[in-house]
Tab-separated table of C-alpha atoms in Angstrom:
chain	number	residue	atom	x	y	z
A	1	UNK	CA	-4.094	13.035	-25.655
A	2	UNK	CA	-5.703	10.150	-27.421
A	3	UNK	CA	-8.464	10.010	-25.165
A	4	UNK	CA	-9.501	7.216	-22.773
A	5	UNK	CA	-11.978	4.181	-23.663
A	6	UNK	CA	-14.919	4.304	-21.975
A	7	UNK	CA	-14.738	1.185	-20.516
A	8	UNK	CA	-12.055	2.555	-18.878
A	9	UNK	CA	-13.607	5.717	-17.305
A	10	UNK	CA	-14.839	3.945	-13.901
A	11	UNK	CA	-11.959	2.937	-12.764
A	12	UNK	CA	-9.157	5.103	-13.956
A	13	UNK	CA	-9.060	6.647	-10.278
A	14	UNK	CA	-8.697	3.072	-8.652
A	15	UNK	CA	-4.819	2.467	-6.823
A	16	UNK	CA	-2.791	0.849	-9.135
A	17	UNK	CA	-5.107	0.550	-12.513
A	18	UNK	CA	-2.855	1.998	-15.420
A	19	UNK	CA	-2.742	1.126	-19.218
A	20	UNK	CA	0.913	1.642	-19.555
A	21	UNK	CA	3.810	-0.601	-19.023
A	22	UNK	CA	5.362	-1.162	-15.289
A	23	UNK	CA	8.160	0.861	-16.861
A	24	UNK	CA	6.036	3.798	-17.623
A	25	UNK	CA	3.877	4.005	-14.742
A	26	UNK	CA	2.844	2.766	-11.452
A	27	UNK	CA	-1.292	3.416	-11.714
A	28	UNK	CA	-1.164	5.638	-9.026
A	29	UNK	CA	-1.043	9.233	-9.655
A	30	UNK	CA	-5.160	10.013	-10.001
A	31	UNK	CA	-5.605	7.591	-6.921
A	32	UNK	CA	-3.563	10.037	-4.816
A	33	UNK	CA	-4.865	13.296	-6.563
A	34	UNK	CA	-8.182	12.255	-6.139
A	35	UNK	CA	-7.536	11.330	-2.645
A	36	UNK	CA	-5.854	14.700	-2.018
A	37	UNK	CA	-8.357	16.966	-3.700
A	38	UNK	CA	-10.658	15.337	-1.799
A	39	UNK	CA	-9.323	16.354	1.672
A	40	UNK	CA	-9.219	19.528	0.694
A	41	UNK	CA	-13.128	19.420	0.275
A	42	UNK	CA	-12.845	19.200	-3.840
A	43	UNK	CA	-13.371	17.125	-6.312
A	44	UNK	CA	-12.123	16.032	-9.196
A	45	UNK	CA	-13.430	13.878	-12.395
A	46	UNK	CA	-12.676	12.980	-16.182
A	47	UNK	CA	-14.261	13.560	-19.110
A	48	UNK	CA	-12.592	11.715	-22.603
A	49	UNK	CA	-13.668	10.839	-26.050
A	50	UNK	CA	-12.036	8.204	-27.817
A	51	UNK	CA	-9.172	9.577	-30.461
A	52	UNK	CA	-10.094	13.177	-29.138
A	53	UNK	CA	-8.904	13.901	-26.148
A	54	UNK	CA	-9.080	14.101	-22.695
A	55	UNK	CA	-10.242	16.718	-19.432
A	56	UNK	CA	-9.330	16.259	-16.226
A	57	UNK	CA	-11.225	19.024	-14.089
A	58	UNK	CA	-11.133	19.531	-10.458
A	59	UNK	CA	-12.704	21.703	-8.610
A	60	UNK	CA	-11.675	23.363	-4.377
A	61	UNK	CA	-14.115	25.505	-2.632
A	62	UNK	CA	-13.500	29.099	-2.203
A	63	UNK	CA	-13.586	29.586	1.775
A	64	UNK	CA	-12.113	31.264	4.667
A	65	UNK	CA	-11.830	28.399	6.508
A	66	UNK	CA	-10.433	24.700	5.317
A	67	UNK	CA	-13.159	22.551	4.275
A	68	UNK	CA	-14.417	19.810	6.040
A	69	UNK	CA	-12.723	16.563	5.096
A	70	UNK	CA	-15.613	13.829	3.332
A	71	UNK	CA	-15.931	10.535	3.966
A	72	UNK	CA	-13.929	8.721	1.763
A	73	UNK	CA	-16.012	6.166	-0.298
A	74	UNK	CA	-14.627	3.016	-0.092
A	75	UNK	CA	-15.901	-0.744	0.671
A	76	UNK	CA	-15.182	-2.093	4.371
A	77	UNK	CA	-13.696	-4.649	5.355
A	78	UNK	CA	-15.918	-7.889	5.325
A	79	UNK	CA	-15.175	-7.418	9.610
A	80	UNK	CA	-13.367	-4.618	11.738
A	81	UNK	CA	-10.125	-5.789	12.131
A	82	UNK	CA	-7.770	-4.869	16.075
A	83	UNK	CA	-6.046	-1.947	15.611
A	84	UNK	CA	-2.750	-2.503	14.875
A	85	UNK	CA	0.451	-0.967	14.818
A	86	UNK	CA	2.007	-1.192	11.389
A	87	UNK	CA	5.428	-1.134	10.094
A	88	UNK	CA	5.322	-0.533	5.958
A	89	UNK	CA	8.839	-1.079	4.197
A	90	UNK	CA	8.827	-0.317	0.588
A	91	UNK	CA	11.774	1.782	-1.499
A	92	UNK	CA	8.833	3.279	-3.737
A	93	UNK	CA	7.646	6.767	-2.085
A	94	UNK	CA	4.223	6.459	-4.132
A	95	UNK	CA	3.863	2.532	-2.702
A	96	UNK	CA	3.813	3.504	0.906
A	97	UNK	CA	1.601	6.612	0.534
A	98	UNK	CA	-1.130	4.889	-0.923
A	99	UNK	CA	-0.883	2.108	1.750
A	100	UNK	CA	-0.614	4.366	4.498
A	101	UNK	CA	-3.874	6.140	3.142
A	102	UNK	CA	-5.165	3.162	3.024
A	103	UNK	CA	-4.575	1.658	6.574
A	104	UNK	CA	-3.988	4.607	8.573
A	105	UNK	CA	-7.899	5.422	9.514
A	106	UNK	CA	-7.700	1.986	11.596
A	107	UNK	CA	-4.318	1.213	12.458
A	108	UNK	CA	-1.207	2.774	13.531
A	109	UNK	CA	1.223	3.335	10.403
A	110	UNK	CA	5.115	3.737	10.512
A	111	UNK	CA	7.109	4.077	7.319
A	112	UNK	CA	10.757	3.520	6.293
A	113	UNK	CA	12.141	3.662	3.059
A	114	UNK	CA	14.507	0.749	2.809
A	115	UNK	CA	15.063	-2.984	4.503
A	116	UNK	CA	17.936	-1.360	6.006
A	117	UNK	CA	16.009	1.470	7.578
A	118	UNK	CA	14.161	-1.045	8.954
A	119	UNK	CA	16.712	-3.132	10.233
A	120	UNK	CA	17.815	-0.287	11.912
A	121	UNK	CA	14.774	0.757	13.774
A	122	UNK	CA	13.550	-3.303	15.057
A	123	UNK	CA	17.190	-3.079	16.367
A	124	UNK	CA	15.330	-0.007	18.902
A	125	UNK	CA	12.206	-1.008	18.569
A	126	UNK	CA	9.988	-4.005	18.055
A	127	UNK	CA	6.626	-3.014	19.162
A	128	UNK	CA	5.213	-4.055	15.664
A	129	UNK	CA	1.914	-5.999	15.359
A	130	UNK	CA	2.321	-6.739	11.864
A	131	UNK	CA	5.248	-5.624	9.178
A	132	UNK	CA	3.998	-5.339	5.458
A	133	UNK	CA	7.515	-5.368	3.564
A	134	UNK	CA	7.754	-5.295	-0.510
A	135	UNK	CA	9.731	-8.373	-1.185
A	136	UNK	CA	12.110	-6.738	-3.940
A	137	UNK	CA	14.201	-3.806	-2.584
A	138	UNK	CA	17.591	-2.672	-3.627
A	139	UNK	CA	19.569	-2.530	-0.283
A	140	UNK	CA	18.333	-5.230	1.612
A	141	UNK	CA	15.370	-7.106	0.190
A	142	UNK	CA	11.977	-8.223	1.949
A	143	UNK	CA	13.596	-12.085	1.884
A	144	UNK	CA	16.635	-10.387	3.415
A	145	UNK	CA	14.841	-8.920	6.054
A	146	UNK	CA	12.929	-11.626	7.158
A	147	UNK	CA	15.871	-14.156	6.880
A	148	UNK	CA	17.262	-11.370	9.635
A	149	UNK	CA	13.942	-11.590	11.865
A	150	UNK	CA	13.720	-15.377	11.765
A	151	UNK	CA	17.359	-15.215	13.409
A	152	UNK	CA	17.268	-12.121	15.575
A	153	UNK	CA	13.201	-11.691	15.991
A	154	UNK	CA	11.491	-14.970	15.272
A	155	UNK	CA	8.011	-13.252	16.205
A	156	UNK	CA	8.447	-10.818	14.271
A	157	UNK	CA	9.266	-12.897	11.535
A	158	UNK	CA	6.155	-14.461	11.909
A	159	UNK	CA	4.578	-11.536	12.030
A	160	UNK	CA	5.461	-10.651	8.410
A	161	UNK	CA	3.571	-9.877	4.995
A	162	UNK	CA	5.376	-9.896	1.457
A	163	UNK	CA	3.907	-7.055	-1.156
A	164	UNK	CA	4.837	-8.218	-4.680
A	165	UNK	CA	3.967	-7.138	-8.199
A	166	UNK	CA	5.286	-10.701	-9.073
A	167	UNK	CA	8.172	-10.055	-10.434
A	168	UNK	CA	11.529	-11.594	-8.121
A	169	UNK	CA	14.548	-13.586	-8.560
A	170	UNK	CA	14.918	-17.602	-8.682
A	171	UNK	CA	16.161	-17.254	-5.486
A	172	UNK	CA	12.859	-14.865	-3.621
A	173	UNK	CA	10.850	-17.696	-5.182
A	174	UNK	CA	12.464	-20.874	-3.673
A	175	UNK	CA	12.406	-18.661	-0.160
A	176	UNK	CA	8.506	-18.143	-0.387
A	177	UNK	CA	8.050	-21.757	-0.948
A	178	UNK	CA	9.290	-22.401	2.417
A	179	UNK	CA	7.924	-19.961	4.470
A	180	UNK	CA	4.483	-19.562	5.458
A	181	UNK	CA	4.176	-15.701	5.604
A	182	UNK	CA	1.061	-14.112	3.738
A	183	UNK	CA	1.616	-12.906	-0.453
A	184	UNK	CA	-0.126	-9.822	-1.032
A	185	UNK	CA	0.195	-9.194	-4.903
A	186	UNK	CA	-0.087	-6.120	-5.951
A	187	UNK	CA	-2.333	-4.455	-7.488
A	188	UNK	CA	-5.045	-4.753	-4.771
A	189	UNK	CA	-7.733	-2.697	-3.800
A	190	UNK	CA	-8.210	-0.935	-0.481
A	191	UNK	CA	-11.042	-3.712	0.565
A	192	UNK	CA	-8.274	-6.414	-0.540
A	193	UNK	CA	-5.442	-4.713	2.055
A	194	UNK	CA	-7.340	-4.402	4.408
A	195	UNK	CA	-8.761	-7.540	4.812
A	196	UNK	CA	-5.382	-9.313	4.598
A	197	UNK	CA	-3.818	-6.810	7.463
A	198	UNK	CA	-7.165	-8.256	9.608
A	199	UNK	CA	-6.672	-11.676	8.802
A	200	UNK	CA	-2.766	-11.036	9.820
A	201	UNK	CA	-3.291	-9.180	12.857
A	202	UNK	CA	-6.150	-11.956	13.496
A	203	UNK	CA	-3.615	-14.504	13.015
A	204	UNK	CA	-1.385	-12.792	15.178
A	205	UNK	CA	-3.112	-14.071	18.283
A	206	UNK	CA	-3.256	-17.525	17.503
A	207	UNK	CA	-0.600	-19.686	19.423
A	208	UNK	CA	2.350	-20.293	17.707
């Protein structure tokens, strides 16, 4: 390759930090390697110079036994946030692994893969403290969805968060400009996620 700046060296493992067009890439593929490797008692790092090229080296213990999973380093949240139990609707495969990894160590994570998939399971089940639903989605978007709460759930309704990269129609904009639910633009850290699931789940219990 055409090796990496070193600027860029610290945080080329962070979710979501990429160099390369939204077309090209999503900024996630070392976050979940590393995070991988990592359960599997590894580890993994770059080395680059500028115009030269670029190693990425990782390295598993040999063992009879599976290693030990390490702490993964990460900031806390500013506060422990209730355990909740987490419905994450997103069309992208990469998108909800990452925010599963992210959540799952505190709260209780259920994925689907589509608005309609989710439609489909409230209709059997709405034991959801907080949904976290990407707002653009081919089949039935996150403004879709929650247009479908607000008449069939209103609590649930309430009781969801819009993931964005920014990018959504005229008509996605107008509806976020008259409803109250929390934006969470990607991309955001694990510190950022989880603090806006604990301020959610916080806000949860406040009378409506």
């Amino acid at each position: 390759g055409c090796g990496i700046p070193y600027s860029d060296l610290e945080t080329v493992f962070e979710p979501f930090f990429t160099t390369k067009s939204p077309e090209r890439g999503t900024g996630l593929g070392l976050a979940i390697s590393r995070k991988i490797i990592s359960e599997l008692g590894g580890e993994i790092k770059i080395e680059s110079t500028l115009n030269q090229g670029t190693w990425v080296i990782f390295r598993l213990t040999k063992c009879r036994e599976a290693a030990p999973s390490p702490e993964l380093r990460r900031a806390p949240p500013s506060a422990p946030a209730p355990r909740g139990r987490i419905l994450v609707v997103d069309d992208e495969e990469v998108i909800r692994f990452v925010v599963k990894a992210m959540l799952e160590e505190d709260h209780d994570i259920i994925t689907v893969n589509s608005g309609r998939a989710a439609r489909d399971l409230i209709e059997k089940d709405q034991r959801f403290d907080l949904i976290l639903c990407d707002l653009m989605m081919k089949d039935v978007s996150g403004v879709e969805l929650h247009a479908w709460l607000a008449e069939n759930y209103p609590d649930l309704a309430h009781d969801l968060a819009f993931i964005t990269g920014g990018v959504f129609t005229r008509h996605a904009e107008q509806y976020l400009a008259h409803v109250s639910n929390m934006v969470i633009q990607k991309p955001f850290s694990t510190d950022t996620l989880q603090n806006a699931v604990r301020d959610c789940l916080e806000g949860a219990k406040e009378p409506r």
